[in-house]
Amino acid sequence: MYQAQMSHRPSLSWQRWTALPIALGILSLTFANPVLAQERAAERMLRTLTVTGRGIETIPTTLTQVELGVEVQGKTAEAVQQEAAKRSSAVVALLKARNVEKLQTTGITLNPNYSYENNTQRLVGYIATNTVSFRVDTQRAGTIIDDAVKAGATRVNGVSFVAPDPAIAAAQKQALREATQDAQQQANAVLEALNFTAQEIVSIQVNGASTPPPRPVMAFSKLQRAEMADTPVVGGEQEIDASVTLEIRY
């Protein structure tokens, strides 16, 4: 009985020593997997290509942005302010009757007017200025400016050309599409030259589709009505610029 038990123990010991390397191997693999995963992730991140595409859309400017005003000089502040308000009301009434868009007051000023003689400053009166801005179809802009001057406007501070808001929005979307396609084409050309294949887009950065501010094309002050007869106003074009940056894994 005793011998049988002794002969059976070596078998148990052998099983334990045999199982130990297997357990250690499993444990080693368990700890190694996260490290390998991190290394592979780092490798994937390192193998990326960053390209920036650009898209430009040009659209006609069919609207004219106008800023004009009334300037009055006189002896007293009250007198010039009242006269400026009277003339401005007439100009605004005309513009409303012509159904202009985005009509708004842009400035009301009242300043002392000095003369300088023999290094001496002397108050000679006051200057009142009221200005308004509006937007109108370019085809009608010249006629409306002329009529506004006849109604009492004495200043044209600036005229600029813009495209309608819906046309700008549509052009922005198209410019973004072109910028995205341009970025993809650049990436494909580089990867093909290096015998690589694009795998996936890691990140997308839209840098916007901006429109440059309208540039003033002319400005007049203290206008003479005869000089403004049949004022020609001709529009132009407006550029919409967009860029898109892609980060592509290969």
PDB file of C-alpha atoms in Angstrom:
ATOM      1  CA  MET A   1       0.000   0.000   0.000  1.00  0.00           C
ATOM      2  CA  TYR A   2       2.764   2.406   0.900  1.00  0.00           C
ATOM      3  CA  GLN A   3       4.774   1.588  -2.219  1.00  0.00           C
ATOM      4  CA  ALA A   4       1.835   2.223  -4.479  1.00  0.00           C
ATOM      5  CA  GLN A   5       1.399   5.713  -3.069  1.00  0.00           C
ATOM      6  CA  MET A   6       5.111   6.488  -3.432  1.00  0.00           C
ATOM      7  CA  SER A   7       5.147   5.339  -7.033  1.00  0.00           C
ATOM      8  CA  HIS A   8       2.220   7.634  -7.886  1.00  0.00           C
ATOM      9  CA  ARG A   9       3.767  10.928  -6.572  1.00  0.00           C
ATOM     10  CA  PRO A  10       6.419  11.358  -9.285  1.00  0.00           C
ATOM     11  CA  SER A  11       3.636  11.420 -11.862  1.00  0.00           C
ATOM     12  CA  LEU A  12       1.923  14.335 -10.073  1.00  0.00           C
ATOM     13  CA  SER A  13       5.203  16.240  -9.845  1.00  0.00           C
ATOM     14  CA  TRP A  14       5.888  15.769 -13.529  1.00  0.00           C
ATOM     15  CA  GLN A  15       2.451  17.155 -14.420  1.00  0.00           C
ATOM     16  CA  ARG A  16       3.032  20.243 -12.284  1.00  0.00           C
ATOM     17  CA  TRP A  17       6.421  21.019 -13.876  1.00  0.00           C
ATOM     18  CA  THR A  18       4.993  20.431 -17.324  1.00  0.00           C
ATOM     19  CA  ALA A  19       2.075  22.822 -16.751  1.00  0.00           C
ATOM     20  CA  LEU A  20       4.272  25.589 -15.355  1.00  0.00           C
ATOM     21  CA  PRO A  21       5.943  26.619 -18.667  1.00  0.00           C
ATOM     22  CA  ILE A  22       2.552  26.648 -20.362  1.00  0.00           C
ATOM     23  CA  ALA A  23       1.129  28.972 -17.714  1.00  0.00           C
ATOM     24  CA  LEU A  24       4.161  31.234 -17.935  1.00  0.00           C
ATOM     25  CA  GLY A  25       3.811  31.395 -21.704  1.00  0.00           C
ATOM     26  CA  ILE A  26       0.167  32.405 -21.445  1.00  0.00           C
ATOM     27  CA  LEU A  27       1.048  35.008 -18.834  1.00  0.00           C
ATOM     28  CA  SER A  28       3.837  36.354 -21.047  1.00  0.00           C
ATOM     29  CA  LEU A  29       1.498  36.654 -24.036  1.00  0.00           C
ATOM     30  CA  THR A  30      -1.067  38.410 -21.874  1.00  0.00           C
ATOM     31  CA  PHE A  31       1.407  41.127 -20.909  1.00  0.00           C
ATOM     32  CA  ALA A  32       2.948  41.373 -24.399  1.00  0.00           C
ATOM     33  CA  ASN A  33      -0.291  41.957 -26.341  1.00  0.00           C
ATOM     34  CA  PRO A  34      -0.940  45.535 -25.121  1.00  0.00           C
ATOM     35  CA  VAL A  35       2.631  46.510 -25.963  1.00  0.00           C
ATOM     36  CA  LEU A  36       2.346  45.050 -29.453  1.00  0.00           C
ATOM     37  CA  ALA A  37      -0.979  46.786 -29.948  1.00  0.00           C
ATOM     38  CA  GLN A  38       0.506  50.118 -28.930  1.00  0.00           C
ATOM     39  CA  GLU A  39       3.471  49.657 -31.246  1.00  0.00           C
ATOM     40  CA  ARG A  40       1.222  48.797 -34.162  1.00  0.00           C
ATOM     41  CA  ALA A  41      -1.031  51.783 -33.422  1.00  0.00           C
ATOM     42  CA  ALA A  42       2.011  54.062 -33.288  1.00  0.00           C
ATOM     43  CA  GLU A  43       3.227  52.639 -36.580  1.00  0.00           C
ATOM     44  CA  ARG A  44      -0.140  53.291 -38.179  1.00  0.00           C
ATOM     45  CA  MET A  45      -0.148  56.877 -36.941  1.00  0.00           C
ATOM     46  CA  LEU A  46       3.374  57.489 -38.206  1.00  0.00           C
ATOM     47  CA  ARG A  47       2.445  56.325 -41.689  1.00  0.00           C
ATOM     48  CA  THR A  48       0.150  59.216 -42.589  1.00  0.00           C
ATOM     49  CA  LEU A  49       0.168  61.765 -45.381  1.00  0.00           C
ATOM     50  CA  THR A  50      -1.194  65.290 -44.867  1.00  0.00           C
ATOM     51  CA  VAL A  51      -2.367  67.275 -47.897  1.00  0.00           C
ATOM     52  CA  THR A  52      -4.248  70.551 -48.302  1.00  0.00           C
ATOM     53  CA  GLY A  53      -6.509  71.158 -51.284  1.00  0.00           C
ATOM     54  CA  ARG A  54      -7.843  74.456 -52.521  1.00  0.00           C
ATOM     55  CA  GLY A  55     -10.991  75.409 -54.371  1.00  0.00           C
ATOM     56  CA  ILE A  56     -11.854  78.783 -55.911  1.00  0.00           C
ATOM     57  CA  GLU A  57     -15.247  79.795 -57.295  1.00  0.00           C
ATOM     58  CA  THR A  58     -15.876  83.043 -59.144  1.00  0.00           C
ATOM     59  CA  ILE A  59     -19.384  84.478 -59.208  1.00  0.00           C
ATOM     60  CA  PRO A  60     -20.767  87.707 -60.687  1.00  0.00           C
ATOM     61  CA  THR A  61     -21.514  90.612 -58.363  1.00  0.00           C
ATOM     62  CA  THR A  62     -25.038  91.677 -59.277  1.00  0.00           C
ATOM     63  CA  LEU A  63     -25.659  93.868 -56.222  1.00  0.00           C
ATOM     64  CA  THR A  64     -24.195  97.260 -55.335  1.00  0.00           C
ATOM     65  CA  GLN A  65     -23.566  98.349 -51.747  1.00  0.00           C
ATOM     66  CA  VAL A  66     -23.807 102.135 -51.422  1.00  0.00           C
ATOM     67  CA  GLU A  67     -23.082 104.469 -48.532  1.00  0.00           C
ATOM     68  CA  LEU A  68     -24.157 108.059 -48.971  1.00  0.00           C
ATOM     69  CA  GLY A  69     -24.998 110.959 -46.727  1.00  0.00           C
ATOM     70  CA  VAL A  70     -25.969 114.530 -46.132  1.00  0.00           C
ATOM     71  CA  GLU A  71     -23.503 117.165 -44.927  1.00  0.00           C
ATOM     72  CA  VAL A  72     -24.694 120.571 -43.751  1.00  0.00           C
ATOM     73  CA  GLN A  73     -22.696 123.553 -42.459  1.00  0.00           C
ATOM     74  CA  GLY A  74     -24.115 126.477 -40.529  1.00  0.00           C
ATOM     75  CA  LYS A  75     -23.719 128.969 -37.738  1.00  0.00           C
ATOM     76  CA  THR A  76     -25.468 127.092 -34.948  1.00  0.00           C
ATOM     77  CA  ALA A  77     -25.516 123.450 -33.967  1.00  0.00           C
ATOM     78  CA  GLU A  78     -29.311 123.361 -33.796  1.00  0.00           C
ATOM     79  CA  ALA A  79     -29.748 124.815 -37.249  1.00  0.00           C
ATOM     80  CA  VAL A  80     -27.337 122.456 -39.021  1.00  0.00           C
ATOM     81  CA  GLN A  81     -28.712 119.430 -37.172  1.00  0.00           C
ATOM     82  CA  GLN A  82     -32.278 120.234 -38.149  1.00  0.00           C
ATOM     83  CA  GLU A  83     -31.329 120.848 -41.768  1.00  0.00           C
ATOM     84  CA  ALA A  84     -29.336 117.598 -41.941  1.00  0.00           C
ATOM     85  CA  ALA A  85     -32.267 115.677 -40.451  1.00  0.00           C
ATOM     86  CA  LYS A  86     -34.678 117.240 -42.956  1.00  0.00           C
ATOM     87  CA  ARG A  87     -32.536 116.353 -45.972  1.00  0.00           C
ATOM     88  CA  SER A  88     -31.760 112.880 -44.644  1.00  0.00           C
ATOM     89  CA  SER A  89     -35.468 112.168 -44.198  1.00  0.00           C
ATOM     90  CA  ALA A  90     -36.054 113.090 -47.835  1.00  0.00           C
ATOM     91  CA  VAL A  91     -33.217 110.813 -48.978  1.00  0.00           C
ATOM     92  CA  VAL A  92     -34.457 107.897 -46.840  1.00  0.00           C
ATOM     93  CA  ALA A  93     -38.017 108.349 -48.130  1.00  0.00           C
ATOM     94  CA  LEU A  94     -36.720 108.160 -51.692  1.00  0.00           C
ATOM     95  CA  LEU A  95     -34.708 105.010 -50.992  1.00  0.00           C
ATOM     96  CA  LYS A  96     -37.676 103.299 -49.345  1.00  0.00           C
ATOM     97  CA  ALA A  97     -39.841 104.198 -52.306  1.00  0.00           C
ATOM     98  CA  ARG A  98     -37.265 102.553 -54.594  1.00  0.00           C
ATOM     99  CA  ASN A  99     -37.389  99.340 -52.509  1.00  0.00           C
ATOM    100  CA  VAL A 100     -33.680  99.162 -51.790  1.00  0.00           C
ATOM    101  CA  GLU A 101     -32.419  96.361 -49.526  1.00  0.00           C
ATOM    102  CA  LYS A 102     -30.683  96.502 -46.126  1.00  0.00           C
ATOM    103  CA  LEU A 103     -31.292 100.215 -45.648  1.00  0.00           C
ATOM    104  CA  GLN A 104     -29.794 101.424 -42.377  1.00  0.00           C
ATOM    105  CA  THR A 105     -28.284 104.478 -40.713  1.00  0.00           C
ATOM    106  CA  THR A 106     -24.511 104.187 -40.496  1.00  0.00           C
ATOM    107  CA  GLY A 107     -23.567 107.486 -38.866  1.00  0.00           C
ATOM    108  CA  ILE A 108     -24.787 110.736 -37.306  1.00  0.00           C
ATOM    109  CA  THR A 109     -22.171 113.351 -36.448  1.00  0.00           C
ATOM    110  CA  LEU A 110     -22.156 116.953 -35.286  1.00  0.00           C
ATOM    111  CA  ASN A 111     -18.778 118.703 -35.047  1.00  0.00           C
ATOM    112  CA  PRO A 112     -17.604 122.265 -34.475  1.00  0.00           C
ATOM    113  CA  ASN A 113     -16.096 124.029 -37.454  1.00  0.00           C
ATOM    114  CA  TYR A 114     -12.992 126.127 -36.774  1.00  0.00           C
ATOM    115  CA  SER A 115     -10.991 128.526 -38.848  1.00  0.00           C
ATOM    116  CA  TYR A 116      -7.288 129.129 -38.302  1.00  0.00           C
ATOM    117  CA  GLU A 117      -5.800 132.546 -38.951  1.00  0.00           C
ATOM    118  CA  ASN A 118      -2.526 133.895 -37.604  1.00  0.00           C
ATOM    119  CA  ASN A 119      -2.143 130.799 -35.393  1.00  0.00           C
ATOM    120  CA  THR A 120      -5.507 131.581 -33.813  1.00  0.00           C
ATOM    121  CA  GLN A 121      -8.389 129.125 -33.679  1.00  0.00           C
ATOM    122  CA  ARG A 122     -11.869 130.603 -34.049  1.00  0.00           C
ATOM    123  CA  LEU A 123     -15.239 128.849 -33.984  1.00  0.00           C
ATOM    124  CA  VAL A 124     -17.139 129.717 -37.141  1.00  0.00           C
ATOM    125  CA  GLY A 125     -19.991 127.226 -36.979  1.00  0.00           C
ATOM    126  CA  TYR A 126     -20.900 123.560 -37.023  1.00  0.00           C
ATOM    127  CA  ILE A 127     -20.940 120.632 -39.462  1.00  0.00           C
ATOM    128  CA  ALA A 128     -23.633 117.960 -39.276  1.00  0.00           C
ATOM    129  CA  THR A 129     -23.406 114.714 -41.242  1.00  0.00           C
ATOM    130  CA  ASN A 130     -25.954 111.897 -41.526  1.00  0.00           C
ATOM    131  CA  THR A 131     -25.049 108.763 -43.516  1.00  0.00           C
ATOM    132  CA  VAL A 132     -27.021 105.714 -44.629  1.00  0.00           C
ATOM    133  CA  SER A 133     -26.157 102.530 -46.494  1.00  0.00           C
ATOM    134  CA  PHE A 134     -28.258 100.323 -48.729  1.00  0.00           C
ATOM    135  CA  ARG A 135     -28.023  97.542 -51.290  1.00  0.00           C
ATOM    136  CA  VAL A 136     -29.625  97.521 -54.717  1.00  0.00           C
ATOM    137  CA  ASP A 137     -29.388  95.765 -58.083  1.00  0.00           C
ATOM    138  CA  THR A 138     -26.352  97.074 -59.916  1.00  0.00           C
ATOM    139  CA  GLN A 139     -28.443  97.942 -62.963  1.00  0.00           C
ATOM    140  CA  ARG A 140     -30.423 100.457 -60.880  1.00  0.00           C
ATOM    141  CA  ALA A 141     -27.591 101.777 -58.709  1.00  0.00           C
ATOM    142  CA  GLY A 142     -26.544 104.689 -60.911  1.00  0.00           C
ATOM    143  CA  THR A 143     -30.063 106.044 -61.272  1.00  0.00           C
ATOM    144  CA  ILE A 144     -30.785 105.762 -57.547  1.00  0.00           C
ATOM    145  CA  ILE A 145     -27.543 107.550 -56.624  1.00  0.00           C
ATOM    146  CA  ASP A 146     -28.440 110.393 -58.987  1.00  0.00           C
ATOM    147  CA  ASP A 147     -31.940 110.676 -57.563  1.00  0.00           C
ATOM    148  CA  ALA A 148     -30.643 110.561 -53.985  1.00  0.00           C
ATOM    149  CA  VAL A 149     -28.364 113.512 -54.751  1.00  0.00           C
ATOM    150  CA  LYS A 150     -31.335 115.425 -56.177  1.00  0.00           C
ATOM    151  CA  ALA A 151     -33.244 114.620 -52.975  1.00  0.00           C
ATOM    152  CA  GLY A 152     -30.524 116.167 -50.798  1.00  0.00           C
ATOM    153  CA  ALA A 153     -27.539 113.791 -50.520  1.00  0.00           C
ATOM    154  CA  THR A 154     -24.210 115.590 -50.705  1.00  0.00           C
ATOM    155  CA  ARG A 155     -21.793 112.723 -50.091  1.00  0.00           C
ATOM    156  CA  VAL A 156     -21.194 109.295 -51.607  1.00  0.00           C
ATOM    157  CA  ASN A 157     -18.772 107.692 -49.183  1.00  0.00           C
ATOM    158  CA  GLY A 158     -18.340 104.454 -51.088  1.00  0.00           C
ATOM    159  CA  VAL A 159     -19.711 102.028 -53.642  1.00  0.00           C
ATOM    160  CA  SER A 160     -18.827  98.326 -53.625  1.00  0.00           C
ATOM    161  CA  PHE A 161     -20.102  95.242 -55.400  1.00  0.00           C
ATOM    162  CA  VAL A 162     -21.295  91.988 -53.858  1.00  0.00           C
ATOM    163  CA  ALA A 163     -23.023  88.803 -54.944  1.00  0.00           C
ATOM    164  CA  PRO A 164     -26.436  87.765 -53.557  1.00  0.00           C
ATOM    165  CA  ASP A 165     -26.339  85.699 -50.349  1.00  0.00           C
ATOM    166  CA  PRO A 166     -27.795  82.506 -51.964  1.00  0.00           C
ATOM    167  CA  ALA A 167     -25.192  82.660 -54.734  1.00  0.00           C
ATOM    168  CA  ILE A 168     -22.415  83.076 -52.155  1.00  0.00           C
ATOM    169  CA  ALA A 169     -23.679  80.084 -50.137  1.00  0.00           C
ATOM    170  CA  ALA A 170     -23.842  77.875 -53.246  1.00  0.00           C
ATOM    171  CA  ALA A 171     -20.358  78.976 -54.313  1.00  0.00           C
ATOM    172  CA  GLN A 172     -18.960  78.200 -50.854  1.00  0.00           C
ATOM    173  CA  LYS A 173     -20.240  74.622 -51.038  1.00  0.00           C
ATOM    174  CA  GLN A 174     -18.831  74.153 -54.528  1.00  0.00           C
ATOM    175  CA  ALA A 175     -15.465  75.584 -53.480  1.00  0.00           C
ATOM    176  CA  LEU A 176     -15.322  73.107 -50.575  1.00  0.00           C
ATOM    177  CA  ARG A 177     -16.061  70.213 -52.953  1.00  0.00           C
ATOM    178  CA  GLU A 178     -13.286  71.346 -55.268  1.00  0.00           C
ATOM    179  CA  ALA A 179     -10.869  71.715 -52.351  1.00  0.00           C
ATOM    180  CA  THR A 180     -11.654  68.172 -51.144  1.00  0.00           C
ATOM    181  CA  GLN A 181     -11.167  66.701 -54.617  1.00  0.00           C
ATOM    182  CA  ASP A 182      -7.912  68.620 -55.011  1.00  0.00           C
ATOM    183  CA  ALA A 183      -6.599  67.221 -51.717  1.00  0.00           C
ATOM    184  CA  GLN A 184      -7.536  63.668 -52.702  1.00  0.00           C
ATOM    185  CA  GLN A 185      -5.865  64.004 -56.097  1.00  0.00           C
ATOM    186  CA  GLN A 186      -2.676  65.289 -54.496  1.00  0.00           C
ATOM    187  CA  ALA A 187      -2.615  62.373 -52.054  1.00  0.00           C
ATOM    188  CA  ASN A 188      -3.215  59.808 -54.788  1.00  0.00           C
ATOM    189  CA  ALA A 189      -0.415  61.222 -56.934  1.00  0.00           C
ATOM    190  CA  VAL A 190       2.106  61.085 -54.068  1.00  0.00           C
ATOM    191  CA  LEU A 191       1.149  57.602 -52.880  1.00  0.00           C
ATOM    192  CA  GLU A 192       1.164  56.143 -56.389  1.00  0.00           C
ATOM    193  CA  ALA A 193       4.621  57.579 -57.012  1.00  0.00           C
ATOM    194  CA  LEU A 194       5.863  55.837 -53.849  1.00  0.00           C
ATOM    195  CA  ASN A 195       3.977  52.560 -54.515  1.00  0.00           C
ATOM    196  CA  PHE A 196       1.775  52.999 -51.464  1.00  0.00           C
ATOM    197  CA  THR A 197      -1.963  52.540 -51.166  1.00  0.00           C
ATOM    198  CA  ALA A 198      -4.288  54.824 -49.255  1.00  0.00           C
ATOM    199  CA  GLN A 199      -6.004  52.985 -46.404  1.00  0.00           C
ATOM    200  CA  GLU A 200      -8.279  55.481 -44.702  1.00  0.00           C
ATOM    201  CA  ILE A 201      -8.753  59.173 -43.934  1.00  0.00           C
ATOM    202  CA  VAL A 202      -7.651  59.771 -40.361  1.00  0.00           C
ATOM    203  CA  SER A 203      -8.770  63.410 -40.005  1.00  0.00           C
ATOM    204  CA  ILE A 204     -10.456  66.170 -41.992  1.00  0.00           C
ATOM    205  CA  GLN A 205      -9.929  69.877 -41.381  1.00  0.00           C
ATOM    206  CA  VAL A 206     -12.139  72.382 -43.153  1.00  0.00           C
ATOM    207  CA  ASN A 207     -10.380  75.727 -43.285  1.00  0.00           C
ATOM    208  CA  GLY A 208     -13.475  77.514 -44.491  1.00  0.00           C
ATOM    209  CA  ALA A 209     -14.804  79.111 -47.618  1.00  0.00           C
ATOM    210  CA  SER A 210     -14.201  82.806 -47.235  1.00  0.00           C
ATOM    211  CA  THR A 211     -15.253  85.758 -49.321  1.00  0.00           C
ATOM    212  CA  PRO A 212     -13.051  88.851 -49.439  1.00  0.00           C
ATOM    213  CA  PRO A 213     -14.810  92.032 -48.284  1.00  0.00           C
ATOM    214  CA  PRO A 214     -16.211  94.156 -51.083  1.00  0.00           C
ATOM    215  CA  ARG A 215     -13.740  96.761 -52.267  1.00  0.00           C
ATOM    216  CA  PRO A 216     -14.974 100.340 -52.573  1.00  0.00           C
ATOM    217  CA  VAL A 217     -14.617 101.512 -56.137  1.00  0.00           C
ATOM    218  CA  MET A 218     -15.404 105.180 -55.776  1.00  0.00           C
ATOM    219  CA  ALA A 219     -16.212 107.853 -53.228  1.00  0.00           C
ATOM    220  CA  PHE A 220     -17.359 111.431 -53.588  1.00  0.00           C
ATOM    221  CA  SER A 221     -17.914 114.163 -51.043  1.00  0.00           C
ATOM    222  CA  LYS A 222     -19.632 117.541 -51.325  1.00  0.00           C
ATOM    223  CA  LEU A 223     -21.171 116.514 -54.630  1.00  0.00           C
ATOM    224  CA  GLN A 224     -22.416 118.915 -57.223  1.00  0.00           C
ATOM    225  CA  ARG A 225     -25.674 117.664 -58.695  1.00  0.00           C
ATOM    226  CA  ALA A 226     -24.627 118.361 -62.257  1.00  0.00           C
ATOM    227  CA  GLU A 227     -21.499 116.261 -61.802  1.00  0.00           C
ATOM    228  CA  MET A 228     -23.542 113.202 -60.819  1.00  0.00           C
ATOM    229  CA  ALA A 229     -25.819 113.127 -63.862  1.00  0.00           C
ATOM    230  CA  ASP A 230     -26.157 109.664 -65.387  1.00  0.00           C
ATOM    231  CA  THR A 231     -23.666 108.033 -63.048  1.00  0.00           C
ATOM    232  CA  PRO A 232     -22.426 104.757 -64.610  1.00  0.00           C
ATOM    233  CA  VAL A 233     -22.126 101.797 -62.219  1.00  0.00           C
ATOM    234  CA  VAL A 234     -20.691  98.517 -63.535  1.00  0.00           C
ATOM    235  CA  GLY A 235     -20.288  95.399 -61.389  1.00  0.00           C
ATOM    236  CA  GLY A 236     -17.595  92.758 -61.480  1.00  0.00           C
ATOM    237  CA  GLU A 237     -16.811  89.340 -60.019  1.00  0.00           C
ATOM    238  CA  GLN A 238     -16.282  87.989 -56.525  1.00  0.00           C
ATOM    239  CA  GLU A 239     -13.999  85.073 -55.542  1.00  0.00           C
ATOM    240  CA  ILE A 240     -14.899  82.411 -52.989  1.00  0.00           C
ATOM    241  CA  ASP A 241     -11.784  80.668 -51.648  1.00  0.00           C
ATOM    242  CA  ALA A 242     -11.893  77.384 -49.670  1.00  0.00           C
ATOM    243  CA  SER A 243      -9.299  74.912 -48.421  1.00  0.00           C
ATOM    244  CA  VAL A 244      -9.555  71.416 -46.929  1.00  0.00           C
ATOM    245  CA  THR A 245      -6.770  69.471 -45.199  1.00  0.00           C
ATOM    246  CA  LEU A 246      -6.823  65.644 -45.178  1.00  0.00           C
ATOM    247  CA  GLU A 247      -4.675  63.290 -43.121  1.00  0.00           C
ATOM    248  CA  ILE A 248      -4.558  59.899 -44.855  1.00  0.00           C
ATOM    249  CA  ARG A 249      -3.141  56.646 -43.496  1.00  0.00           C
ATOM    250  CA  TYR A 250      -1.275  54.433 -45.973  1.00  0.00           C
TER     251      TYR A 250
END
